Structure formats: C-alpha cells, structure tokens
Amino acid sequence: MSSTTLVAIRSDTGERVTISDLPLDALRQLSDSHVLHCPQCNSLLTLKAGPVRLHHFAHVNLADCDAIDHEPESDSHRQGKLLLYQTFRRTAAVATLEQHLPATDQRADVFIQMPDKTPYALEFQQANNSVARWNERHQMYRGSGVM
C-alpha cells in the first residue's frame, strides 16, 4: 500500500485537486489550511513539493491508504501517469488522474472520456504483473464498459 497520491479532495468544497492543475503556492496554501484529504480513505494529506522528487500529496499520519489495488509507486511511474493525464486533458471531454471506478473497484491511473462519450482507463504499466493479472484487470474494465 502507498501513502502518496497525485490527487486530493478539498474538504471545504468537495472538489478534486490534481497536483499539476494549480500553482504551487495555491497548493501550499490548501495544504497549510488542512483541507486536503485522500480520495480513497479520507485521511488528511499534506503537500510534498521539494526539489528532488515529483510533487505529490502524502498522508499526514503516514498510515497506509486502504485503497484496494493501490501499490507503492516510483517517481517515474507517477511522472508517466501525470504526463498521460496532462496530454489527454487537452483533447478528452473528461480526464481525471487516479480515478476510482466503483463498478470494478479499480483505480485507473488516468480515466478519460472522449467527445463521443467512450470511456477509457489508461494504465501506465511498470509493475511486474503477470499476464493473468493484467488480463484480469483488463477484463474488469471491459466488463464495466470501459475500454
């Protein structure tokens, strides 16, 4: 399980905050105001925006998030899915990062819906998953109508 995420929920407004969608000073202000919470477990998050690692949100109490199918991610994985999100948000009707899909209880790295309303789950694959596990995840998406 991981204690970091690129997405937070504002407890004061309920809106999603993606790490790259607001200026760093605005993210710092939200973090300092203690209004950022984990979309999966609702725990308080804090902004981590140093010079070495990719900016992200981390659980304040360092507890593992209880989100299903959420494994520790490397900076290169976070960067890859962030780049996918930033690319598709320019052309897709809807683009969200780390989107939970209730129908399958999966969290897509990037979820997009194109102008024709076709939904897609994009996974930036770096894990050493077996072919069977990849097929299982893919079939769960397809079974719920997500390409």
Tab-separated table of N, CA and C in Angstrom:
chain	number	residue	atom	x	y	z
A	1	MET	N	0.833	-1.176	0.000
A	1	MET	CA	0.000	0.000	0.000
A	1	MET	C	0.881	1.244	0.000
A	2	SER	N	0.361	2.327	-0.504
A	2	SER	CA	1.122	3.554	-0.608
A	2	SER	C	0.490	4.649	0.222
A	3	SER	N	1.308	5.579	0.668
A	3	SER	CA	0.780	6.697	1.434
A	3	SER	C	0.886	7.991	0.639
A	4	THR	N	1.079	7.913	-0.684
A	4	THR	CA	1.151	9.109	-1.513
A	4	THR	C	0.131	9.046	-2.642
A	5	THR	N	-0.214	10.227	-3.159
A	5	THR	CA	-1.171	10.337	-4.254
A	5	THR	C	-0.914	11.634	-5.005
A	6	LEU	N	-1.378	11.724	-6.227
A	6	LEU	CA	-1.270	12.945	-7.012
A	6	LEU	C	-2.573	13.728	-7.007
A	7	VAL	N	-3.571	13.200	-6.298
A	7	VAL	CA	-4.902	13.800	-6.258
A	7	VAL	C	-5.352	13.911	-4.810
A	8	ALA	N	-6.033	15.005	-4.511
A	8	ALA	CA	-6.626	15.198	-3.189
A	8	ALA	C	-8.043	15.716	-3.369
A	9	ILE	N	-8.826	15.581	-2.321
A	9	ILE	CA	-10.176	16.146	-2.292
A	9	ILE	C	-10.164	17.284	-1.285
A	10	ARG	N	-10.703	18.425	-1.684
A	10	ARG	CA	-10.810	19.553	-0.758
A	10	ARG	C	-12.007	19.311	0.161
A	11	SER	N	-11.772	19.298	1.467
A	11	SER	CA	-12.867	19.071	2.404
A	11	SER	C	-13.804	20.273	2.492
A	12	ASP	N	-13.331	21.458	2.119
A	12	ASP	CA	-14.177	22.650	2.193
A	12	ASP	C	-15.105	22.805	0.992
A	13	THR	N	-14.725	22.235	-0.172
A	13	THR	CA	-15.554	22.382	-1.371
A	13	THR	C	-15.957	21.048	-2.005
A	14	GLY	N	-15.245	19.972	-1.659
A	14	GLY	CA	-15.517	18.669	-2.255
A	14	GLY	C	-14.885	18.469	-3.626
A	15	GLU	N	-14.189	19.459	-4.147
A	15	GLU	CA	-13.615	19.310	-5.487
A	15	GLU	C	-12.282	18.565	-5.458
A	16	ARG	N	-11.990	17.917	-6.599
A	16	ARG	CA	-10.722	17.214	-6.780
A	16	ARG	C	-9.624	18.217	-7.071
A	17	VAL	N	-8.460	17.991	-6.492
A	17	VAL	CA	-7.287	18.816	-6.740
A	17	VAL	C	-6.210	17.880	-7.279
A	18	THR	N	-5.783	18.128	-8.503
A	18	THR	CA	-4.707	17.352	-9.110
A	18	THR	C	-3.425	18.163	-9.002
A	19	ILE	N	-2.355	17.511	-8.649
A	19	ILE	CA	-1.097	18.157	-8.305
A	19	ILE	C	-0.626	19.161	-9.356
A	20	SER	N	-0.895	18.928	-10.625
A	20	SER	CA	-0.377	19.813	-11.679
A	20	SER	C	-1.369	20.880	-12.122
A	21	ASP	N	-2.565	20.907	-11.556
A	21	ASP	CA	-3.595	21.814	-12.054
A	21	ASP	C	-3.659	23.163	-11.345
A	22	LEU	N	-2.931	23.309	-10.259
A	22	LEU	CA	-2.900	24.579	-9.537
A	22	LEU	C	-1.461	25.009	-9.333
A	23	PRO	N	-1.225	26.317	-9.223
A	23	PRO	CA	0.133	26.779	-8.928
A	23	PRO	C	0.600	26.256	-7.568
A	24	LEU	N	1.897	26.106	-7.426
A	24	LEU	CA	2.474	25.565	-6.206
A	24	LEU	C	2.082	26.365	-4.964
A	25	ASP	N	2.034	27.690	-5.065
A	25	ASP	CA	1.660	28.495	-3.893
A	25	ASP	C	0.219	28.245	-3.471
A	26	ALA	N	-0.672	28.007	-4.430
A	26	ALA	CA	-2.068	27.693	-4.106
A	26	ALA	C	-2.159	26.323	-3.438
A	27	LEU	N	-1.384	25.352	-3.926
A	27	LEU	CA	-1.358	24.026	-3.304
A	27	LEU	C	-0.816	24.103	-1.887
A	28	ARG	N	0.224	24.913	-1.684
A	28	ARG	CA	0.787	25.081	-0.330
A	28	ARG	C	-0.243	25.687	0.621
A	29	GLN	N	-0.987	26.666	0.140
A	29	GLN	CA	-1.994	27.306	0.979
A	29	GLN	C	-3.084	26.304	1.373
A	30	LEU	N	-3.526	25.494	0.436
A	30	LEU	CA	-4.531	24.469	0.741
A	30	LEU	C	-3.987	23.457	1.739
A	31	SER	N	-2.745	23.042	1.529
A	31	SER	CA	-2.134	22.081	2.437
A	31	SER	C	-2.002	22.669	3.839
A	32	ASP	N	-1.530	23.914	3.925
A	32	ASP	CA	-1.365	24.570	5.224
A	32	ASP	C	-2.703	24.797	5.928
A	33	SER	N	-3.786	24.880	5.143
A	33	SER	CA	-5.128	25.066	5.710
A	33	SER	C	-5.767	23.747	6.148
A	34	HIS	N	-5.076	22.641	5.904
A	34	HIS	CA	-5.542	21.302	6.317
A	34	HIS	C	-6.902	20.932	5.711
A	35	VAL	N	-7.074	21.242	4.432
A	35	VAL	CA	-8.339	20.911	3.763
A	35	VAL	C	-8.176	19.830	2.697
A	36	LEU	N	-6.971	19.263	2.559
A	36	LEU	CA	-6.736	18.244	1.538
A	36	LEU	C	-6.842	16.851	2.148
A	37	HIS	N	-7.698	16.022	1.548
A	37	HIS	CA	-7.926	14.672	2.057
A	37	HIS	C	-7.781	13.646	0.945
A	38	CYS	N	-7.458	12.431	1.342
A	38	CYS	CA	-7.283	11.321	0.405
A	38	CYS	C	-8.627	10.946	-0.221
A	39	PRO	N	-8.675	10.808	-1.551
A	39	PRO	CA	-9.919	10.403	-2.204
A	39	PRO	C	-10.362	8.981	-1.843
A	40	GLN	N	-9.418	8.131	-1.393
A	40	GLN	CA	-9.763	6.753	-1.083
A	40	GLN	C	-10.148	6.560	0.380
A	41	CYS	N	-9.366	7.090	1.303
A	41	CYS	CA	-9.596	6.787	2.723
A	41	CYS	C	-9.996	8.015	3.548
A	42	ASN	N	-10.010	9.174	2.921
A	42	ASN	CA	-10.428	10.428	3.547
A	42	ASN	C	-9.485	10.930	4.639
A	43	SER	N	-8.285	10.381	4.744
A	43	SER	CA	-7.298	10.859	5.709
A	43	SER	C	-6.725	12.192	5.245
A	44	LEU	N	-6.240	12.971	6.193
A	44	LEU	CA	-5.622	14.258	5.896
A	44	LEU	C	-4.339	14.061	5.099
A	45	LEU	N	-4.167	14.883	4.066
A	45	LEU	CA	-2.971	14.856	3.225
A	45	LEU	C	-2.198	16.156	3.387
A	46	THR	N	-0.913	16.080	3.100
A	46	THR	CA	-0.064	17.266	3.084
A	46	THR	C	0.699	17.296	1.763
A	47	LEU	N	1.015	18.491	1.299
A	47	LEU	CA	1.767	18.654	0.061
A	47	LEU	C	3.241	18.369	0.310
A	48	LYS	N	3.839	17.593	-0.567
A	48	LYS	CA	5.279	17.349	-0.572
A	48	LYS	C	5.789	17.926	-1.893
A	49	ALA	N	6.516	19.037	-1.810
A	49	ALA	CA	6.946	19.736	-3.023
A	49	ALA	C	8.398	20.188	-2.896
A	50	GLY	N	9.266	19.241	-2.709
A	50	GLY	CA	10.684	19.547	-2.593
A	50	GLY	C	11.371	19.535	-3.944
A	51	PRO	N	12.686	19.714	-3.954
A	51	PRO	CA	13.442	19.799	-5.206
A	51	PRO	C	13.855	18.448	-5.791
A	52	VAL	N	13.666	17.343	-5.067
A	52	VAL	CA	14.195	16.062	-5.525
A	52	VAL	C	13.139	15.189	-6.184
A	53	ARG	N	12.035	14.927	-5.496
A	53	ARG	CA	11.002	14.015	-6.003
A	53	ARG	C	9.877	14.792	-6.674
A	54	LEU	N	9.091	14.101	-7.485
A	54	LEU	CA	7.917	14.695	-8.109
A	54	LEU	C	6.967	15.174	-7.016
A	55	HIS	N	6.420	16.364	-7.165
A	55	HIS	CA	5.466	16.881	-6.181
A	55	HIS	C	4.299	15.909	-6.039
A	56	HIS	N	3.835	15.734	-4.790
A	56	HIS	CA	2.749	14.797	-4.520
A	56	HIS	C	2.119	15.141	-3.175
A	57	PHE	N	1.038	14.466	-2.857
A	57	PHE	CA	0.399	14.582	-1.558
A	57	PHE	C	0.723	13.319	-0.771
A	58	ALA	N	0.915	13.466	0.532
A	58	ALA	CA	1.223	12.321	1.385
A	58	ALA	C	0.289	12.328	2.592
A	59	HIS	N	-0.036	11.148	3.070
A	59	HIS	CA	-0.848	11.028	4.277
A	59	HIS	C	-0.081	11.617	5.458
A	60	VAL	N	-0.725	12.453	6.239
A	60	VAL	CA	-0.082	13.135	7.365
A	60	VAL	C	0.394	12.151	8.416
A	61	ASN	N	-0.443	11.192	8.747
A	61	ASN	CA	-0.083	10.255	9.814
A	61	ASN	C	0.743	9.075	9.318
A	62	LEU	N	1.164	9.119	8.059
A	62	LEU	CA	1.978	8.073	7.439
A	62	LEU	C	1.309	6.708	7.423
A	63	ALA	N	0.021	6.676	7.681
A	63	ALA	CA	-0.719	5.417	7.604
A	63	ALA	C	-0.883	5.034	6.137
A	64	ASP	N	-0.896	3.757	5.893
A	64	ASP	CA	-1.134	3.302	4.536
A	64	ASP	C	-2.582	3.536	4.165
A	65	CYS	N	-2.780	3.954	2.958
A	65	CYS	CA	-4.125	4.128	2.437
A	65	CYS	C	-4.734	2.746	2.253
A	66	ASP	N	-5.991	2.612	2.591
A	66	ASP	CA	-6.641	1.307	2.482
A	66	ASP	C	-7.292	1.090	1.118
A	67	ALA	N	-6.899	1.888	0.130
A	67	ALA	CA	-7.468	1.735	-1.207
A	67	ALA	C	-7.097	0.374	-1.780
A	68	ILE	N	-8.078	-0.262	-2.372
A	68	ILE	CA	-7.831	-1.561	-2.985
A	68	ILE	C	-6.973	-1.379	-4.239
A	69	ASP	N	-6.096	-2.340	-4.505
A	69	ASP	CA	-5.287	-2.367	-5.717
A	69	ASP	C	-4.385	-1.140	-5.838
A	70	HIS	N	-3.878	-0.672	-4.730
A	70	HIS	CA	-3.006	0.509	-4.724
A	70	HIS	C	-1.658	0.074	-4.171
A	71	GLU	N	-0.663	0.094	-5.028
A	71	GLU	CA	0.669	-0.355	-4.650
A	71	GLU	C	1.621	0.842	-4.608
A	72	PRO	N	2.746	0.714	-3.906
A	72	PRO	CA	3.738	1.796	-3.915
A	72	PRO	C	4.163	2.118	-5.345
A	73	GLU	N	4.334	3.410	-5.614
A	73	GLU	CA	4.691	3.839	-6.960
A	73	GLU	C	6.024	4.574	-6.945
A	74	SER	N	6.796	4.352	-7.984
A	74	SER	CA	8.057	5.067	-8.138
A	74	SER	C	7.773	6.463	-8.691
A	75	ASP	N	8.753	7.345	-8.567
A	75	ASP	CA	8.610	8.675	-9.161
A	75	ASP	C	8.413	8.580	-10.668
A	76	SER	N	9.090	7.644	-11.325
A	76	SER	CA	8.941	7.526	-12.783
A	76	SER	C	7.525	7.082	-13.151
A	77	HIS	N	6.904	6.241	-12.314
A	77	HIS	CA	5.517	5.850	-12.572
A	77	HIS	C	4.582	7.039	-12.381
A	78	ARG	N	4.775	7.782	-11.301
A	78	ARG	CA	3.940	8.973	-11.062
A	78	ARG	C	4.096	9.974	-12.200
A	79	GLN	N	5.342	10.186	-12.630
A	79	GLN	CA	5.596	11.127	-13.727
A	79	GLN	C	4.932	10.652	-15.017
A	80	GLY	N	5.001	9.356	-15.304
A	80	GLY	CA	4.384	8.823	-16.519
A	80	GLY	C	2.889	9.012	-16.542
A	81	LYS	N	2.226	8.694	-15.449
A	81	LYS	CA	0.770	8.844	-15.451
A	81	LYS	C	0.365	10.314	-15.423
A	82	LEU	N	1.168	11.166	-14.796
A	82	LEU	CA	0.889	12.602	-14.820
A	82	LEU	C	1.005	13.147	-16.246
A	83	LEU	N	2.005	12.691	-16.996
A	83	LEU	CA	2.148	13.120	-18.389
A	83	LEU	C	0.985	12.625	-19.252
A	84	LEU	N	0.533	11.390	-19.020
A	84	LEU	CA	-0.647	10.891	-19.733
A	84	LEU	C	-1.858	11.776	-19.457
A	85	TYR	N	-2.075	12.084	-18.190
A	85	TYR	CA	-3.197	12.935	-17.792
A	85	TYR	C	-3.104	14.310	-18.456
A	86	GLN	N	-1.935	14.935	-18.373
A	86	GLN	CA	-1.769	16.275	-18.943
A	86	GLN	C	-1.971	16.274	-20.453
A	87	THR	N	-1.562	15.212	-21.112
A	87	THR	CA	-1.744	15.111	-22.563
A	87	THR	C	-3.215	14.953	-22.923
A	88	PHE	N	-3.907	14.033	-22.273
A	88	PHE	CA	-5.290	13.751	-22.642
A	88	PHE	C	-6.278	14.790	-22.142
A	89	ARG	N	-5.943	15.565	-21.122
A	89	ARG	CA	-6.898	16.559	-20.646
A	89	ARG	C	-7.091	17.672	-21.660
A	90	ARG	N	-6.187	17.781	-22.633
A	90	ARG	CA	-6.319	18.797	-23.682
A	90	ARG	C	-7.340	18.398	-24.747
A	91	THR	N	-7.551	17.089	-24.947
A	91	THR	CA	-8.418	16.657	-26.045
A	91	THR	C	-9.625	15.838	-25.597
A	92	ALA	N	-9.572	15.266	-24.433
A	92	ALA	CA	-10.692	14.437	-23.968
A	92	ALA	C	-11.799	15.323	-23.398
A	93	ALA	N	-13.029	14.841	-23.458
A	93	ALA	CA	-14.142	15.572	-22.850
A	93	ALA	C	-13.982	15.581	-21.331
A	94	VAL	N	-13.488	14.465	-20.788
A	94	VAL	CA	-13.233	14.319	-19.357
A	94	VAL	C	-11.873	13.651	-19.209
A	95	ALA	N	-11.064	14.135	-18.282
A	95	ALA	CA	-9.793	13.485	-17.955
A	95	ALA	C	-9.563	13.640	-16.464
A	96	THR	N	-9.344	12.514	-15.781
A	96	THR	CA	-9.054	12.555	-14.351
A	96	THR	C	-7.883	11.620	-14.062
A	97	LEU	N	-7.129	12.007	-13.067
A	97	LEU	CA	-5.971	11.237	-12.639
A	97	LEU	C	-6.373	10.416	-11.423
A	98	GLU	N	-5.881	9.191	-11.349
A	98	GLU	CA	-6.148	8.307	-10.201
A	98	GLU	C	-7.646	8.234	-9.882
A	99	GLN	N	-8.424	7.904	-10.901
A	99	GLN	CA	-9.881	7.870	-10.772
A	99	GLN	C	-10.364	6.502	-10.286
A	100	HIS	N	-11.099	6.500	-9.181
A	100	HIS	CA	-11.708	5.266	-8.678
A	100	HIS	C	-12.942	4.963	-9.511
A	101	LEU	N	-13.046	3.720	-9.974
A	101	LEU	CA	-14.202	3.281	-10.760
A	101	LEU	C	-15.001	2.300	-9.908
A	102	PRO	N	-16.116	2.750	-9.336
A	102	PRO	CA	-16.887	1.917	-8.416
A	102	PRO	C	-17.373	0.589	-9.015
A	103	ALA	N	-17.672	0.570	-10.306
A	103	ALA	CA	-18.201	-0.649	-10.925
A	103	ALA	C	-17.246	-1.827	-10.799
A	104	THR	N	-15.940	-1.547	-10.787
A	104	THR	CA	-14.948	-2.620	-10.695
A	104	THR	C	-14.082	-2.495	-9.448
A	105	ASP	N	-14.268	-1.443	-8.700
A	105	ASP	CA	-13.459	-1.124	-7.526
A	105	ASP	C	-11.978	-1.059	-7.888
A	106	GLN	N	-11.693	-0.485	-9.068
A	106	GLN	CA	-10.327	-0.287	-9.531
A	106	GLN	C	-10.026	1.204	-9.542
A	107	ARG	N	-8.751	1.531	-9.489
A	107	ARG	CA	-8.319	2.916	-9.623
A	107	ARG	C	-7.475	3.019	-10.880
A	108	ALA	N	-8.032	3.680	-11.899
A	108	ALA	CA	-7.309	3.873	-13.156
A	108	ALA	C	-6.255	4.951	-12.970
A	109	ASP	N	-5.053	4.730	-13.512
A	109	ASP	CA	-4.045	5.781	-13.452
A	109	ASP	C	-4.610	7.059	-14.055
A	110	VAL	N	-5.194	6.937	-15.228
A	110	VAL	CA	-5.861	8.056	-15.899
A	110	VAL	C	-7.168	7.528	-16.471
A	111	PHE	N	-8.233	8.261	-16.254
A	111	PHE	CA	-9.531	7.924	-16.832
A	111	PHE	C	-9.899	9.046	-17.786
A	112	ILE	N	-10.285	8.682	-19.005
A	112	ILE	CA	-10.712	9.688	-19.971
A	112	ILE	C	-12.035	9.283	-20.587
A	113	GLN	N	-12.765	10.282	-20.988
A	113	GLN	CA	-13.971	10.068	-21.774
A	113	GLN	C	-13.824	10.981	-22.981
A	114	MET	N	-13.867	10.386	-24.144
A	114	MET	CA	-13.660	11.148	-25.362
A	114	MET	C	-14.946	11.883	-25.735
A	115	PRO	N	-14.870	12.834	-26.676
A	115	PRO	CA	-16.078	13.577	-27.062
A	115	PRO	C	-17.236	12.688	-27.513
A	116	ASP	N	-16.930	11.489	-28.032
A	116	ASP	CA	-18.009	10.574	-28.438
A	116	ASP	C	-18.567	9.789	-27.247
A	117	LYS	N	-18.127	10.130	-26.028
A	117	LYS	CA	-18.586	9.541	-24.754
A	117	LYS	C	-17.972	8.180	-24.436
A	118	THR	N	-17.047	7.671	-25.274
A	118	THR	CA	-16.399	6.399	-24.995
A	118	THR	C	-15.432	6.569	-23.820
A	119	PRO	N	-15.597	5.749	-22.761
A	119	PRO	CA	-14.683	5.846	-21.619
A	119	PRO	C	-13.470	4.927	-21.788
A	120	TYR	N	-12.313	5.413	-21.334
A	120	TYR	CA	-11.085	4.638	-21.389
A	120	TYR	C	-10.368	4.720	-20.048
A	121	ALA	N	-9.809	3.615	-19.617
A	121	ALA	CA	-8.920	3.584	-18.454
A	121	ALA	C	-7.514	3.401	-18.999
A	122	LEU	N	-6.629	4.346	-18.683
A	122	LEU	CA	-5.252	4.279	-19.135
A	122	LEU	C	-4.370	3.888	-17.960
A	123	GLU	N	-3.575	2.868	-18.150
A	123	GLU	CA	-2.667	2.400	-17.099
A	123	GLU	C	-1.240	2.564	-17.585
A	124	PHE	N	-0.445	3.266	-16.808
A	124	PHE	CA	0.979	3.408	-17.104
A	124	PHE	C	1.671	2.237	-16.423
A	125	GLN	N	1.886	1.180	-17.194
A	125	GLN	CA	2.322	-0.098	-16.624
A	125	GLN	C	3.826	-0.160	-16.436
A	126	GLN	N	4.252	-0.280	-15.176
A	126	GLN	CA	5.655	-0.524	-14.864
A	126	GLN	C	5.817	-1.686	-13.893
A	127	ALA	N	4.727	-2.152	-13.325
A	127	ALA	CA	4.794	-3.226	-12.342
A	127	ALA	C	5.103	-4.547	-13.038
A	128	ASN	N	5.608	-5.481	-12.273
A	128	ASN	CA	5.886	-6.816	-12.786
A	128	ASN	C	4.664	-7.710	-12.612
A	129	ASN	N	3.533	-7.260	-13.143
A	129	ASN	CA	2.317	-8.059	-13.059
A	129	ASN	C	2.401	-9.243	-14.008
A	130	SER	N	1.766	-10.311	-13.611
A	130	SER	CA	1.688	-11.466	-14.500
A	130	SER	C	0.708	-11.166	-15.629
A	131	VAL	N	0.803	-11.938	-16.699
A	131	VAL	CA	-0.143	-11.801	-17.803
A	131	VAL	C	-1.552	-12.068	-17.298
A	132	ALA	N	-1.690	-13.036	-16.405
A	132	ALA	CA	-3.011	-13.350	-15.854
A	132	ALA	C	-3.594	-12.159	-15.092
A	133	ARG	N	-2.761	-11.480	-14.284
A	133	ARG	CA	-3.240	-10.324	-13.519
A	133	ARG	C	-3.601	-9.176	-14.459
A	134	TRP	N	-2.787	-8.935	-15.492
A	134	TRP	CA	-3.087	-7.891	-16.458
A	134	TRP	C	-4.415	-8.184	-17.145
A	135	ASN	N	-4.593	-9.434	-17.586
A	135	ASN	CA	-5.852	-9.820	-18.245
A	135	ASN	C	-7.049	-9.654	-17.314
A	136	GLU	N	-6.882	-10.007	-16.035
A	136	GLU	CA	-7.965	-9.865	-15.059
A	136	GLU	C	-8.379	-8.392	-14.927
A	137	ARG	N	-7.409	-7.505	-14.764
A	137	ARG	CA	-7.715	-6.075	-14.634
A	137	ARG	C	-8.373	-5.542	-15.904
A	138	HIS	N	-7.840	-5.946	-17.053
A	138	HIS	CA	-8.376	-5.505	-18.340
A	138	HIS	C	-9.822	-5.982	-18.510
A	139	GLN	N	-10.090	-7.226	-18.176
A	139	GLN	CA	-11.441	-7.767	-18.302
A	139	GLN	C	-12.432	-7.081	-17.354
A	140	MET	N	-11.980	-6.695	-16.157
A	140	MET	CA	-12.865	-5.971	-15.243
A	140	MET	C	-13.255	-4.616	-15.853
A	141	TYR	N	-12.285	-3.915	-16.445
A	141	TYR	CA	-12.612	-2.650	-17.107
A	141	TYR	C	-13.597	-2.890	-18.246
A	142	ARG	N	-13.284	-3.851	-19.119
A	142	ARG	CA	-14.147	-4.113	-20.276
A	142	ARG	C	-15.539	-4.535	-19.851
A	143	GLY	N	-15.619	-5.332	-18.787
A	143	GLY	CA	-16.927	-5.784	-18.296
A	143	GLY	C	-17.814	-4.660	-17.802
A	144	SER	N	-17.201	-3.542	-17.412
A	144	SER	CA	-17.986	-2.398	-16.947
A	144	SER	C	-18.174	-1.350	-18.039
A	145	GLY	N	-17.766	-1.679	-19.277
A	145	GLY	CA	-17.968	-0.756	-20.390
A	145	GLY	C	-16.843	0.242	-20.583
A	146	VAL	N	-15.736	0.049	-19.871
A	146	VAL	CA	-14.584	0.949	-20.006
A	146	VAL	C	-13.568	0.248	-20.894
A	147	MET	N	-13.094	0.972	-21.894
A	147	MET	CA	-12.141	0.398	-22.845
A	147	MET	C	-10.742	0.396	-22.251
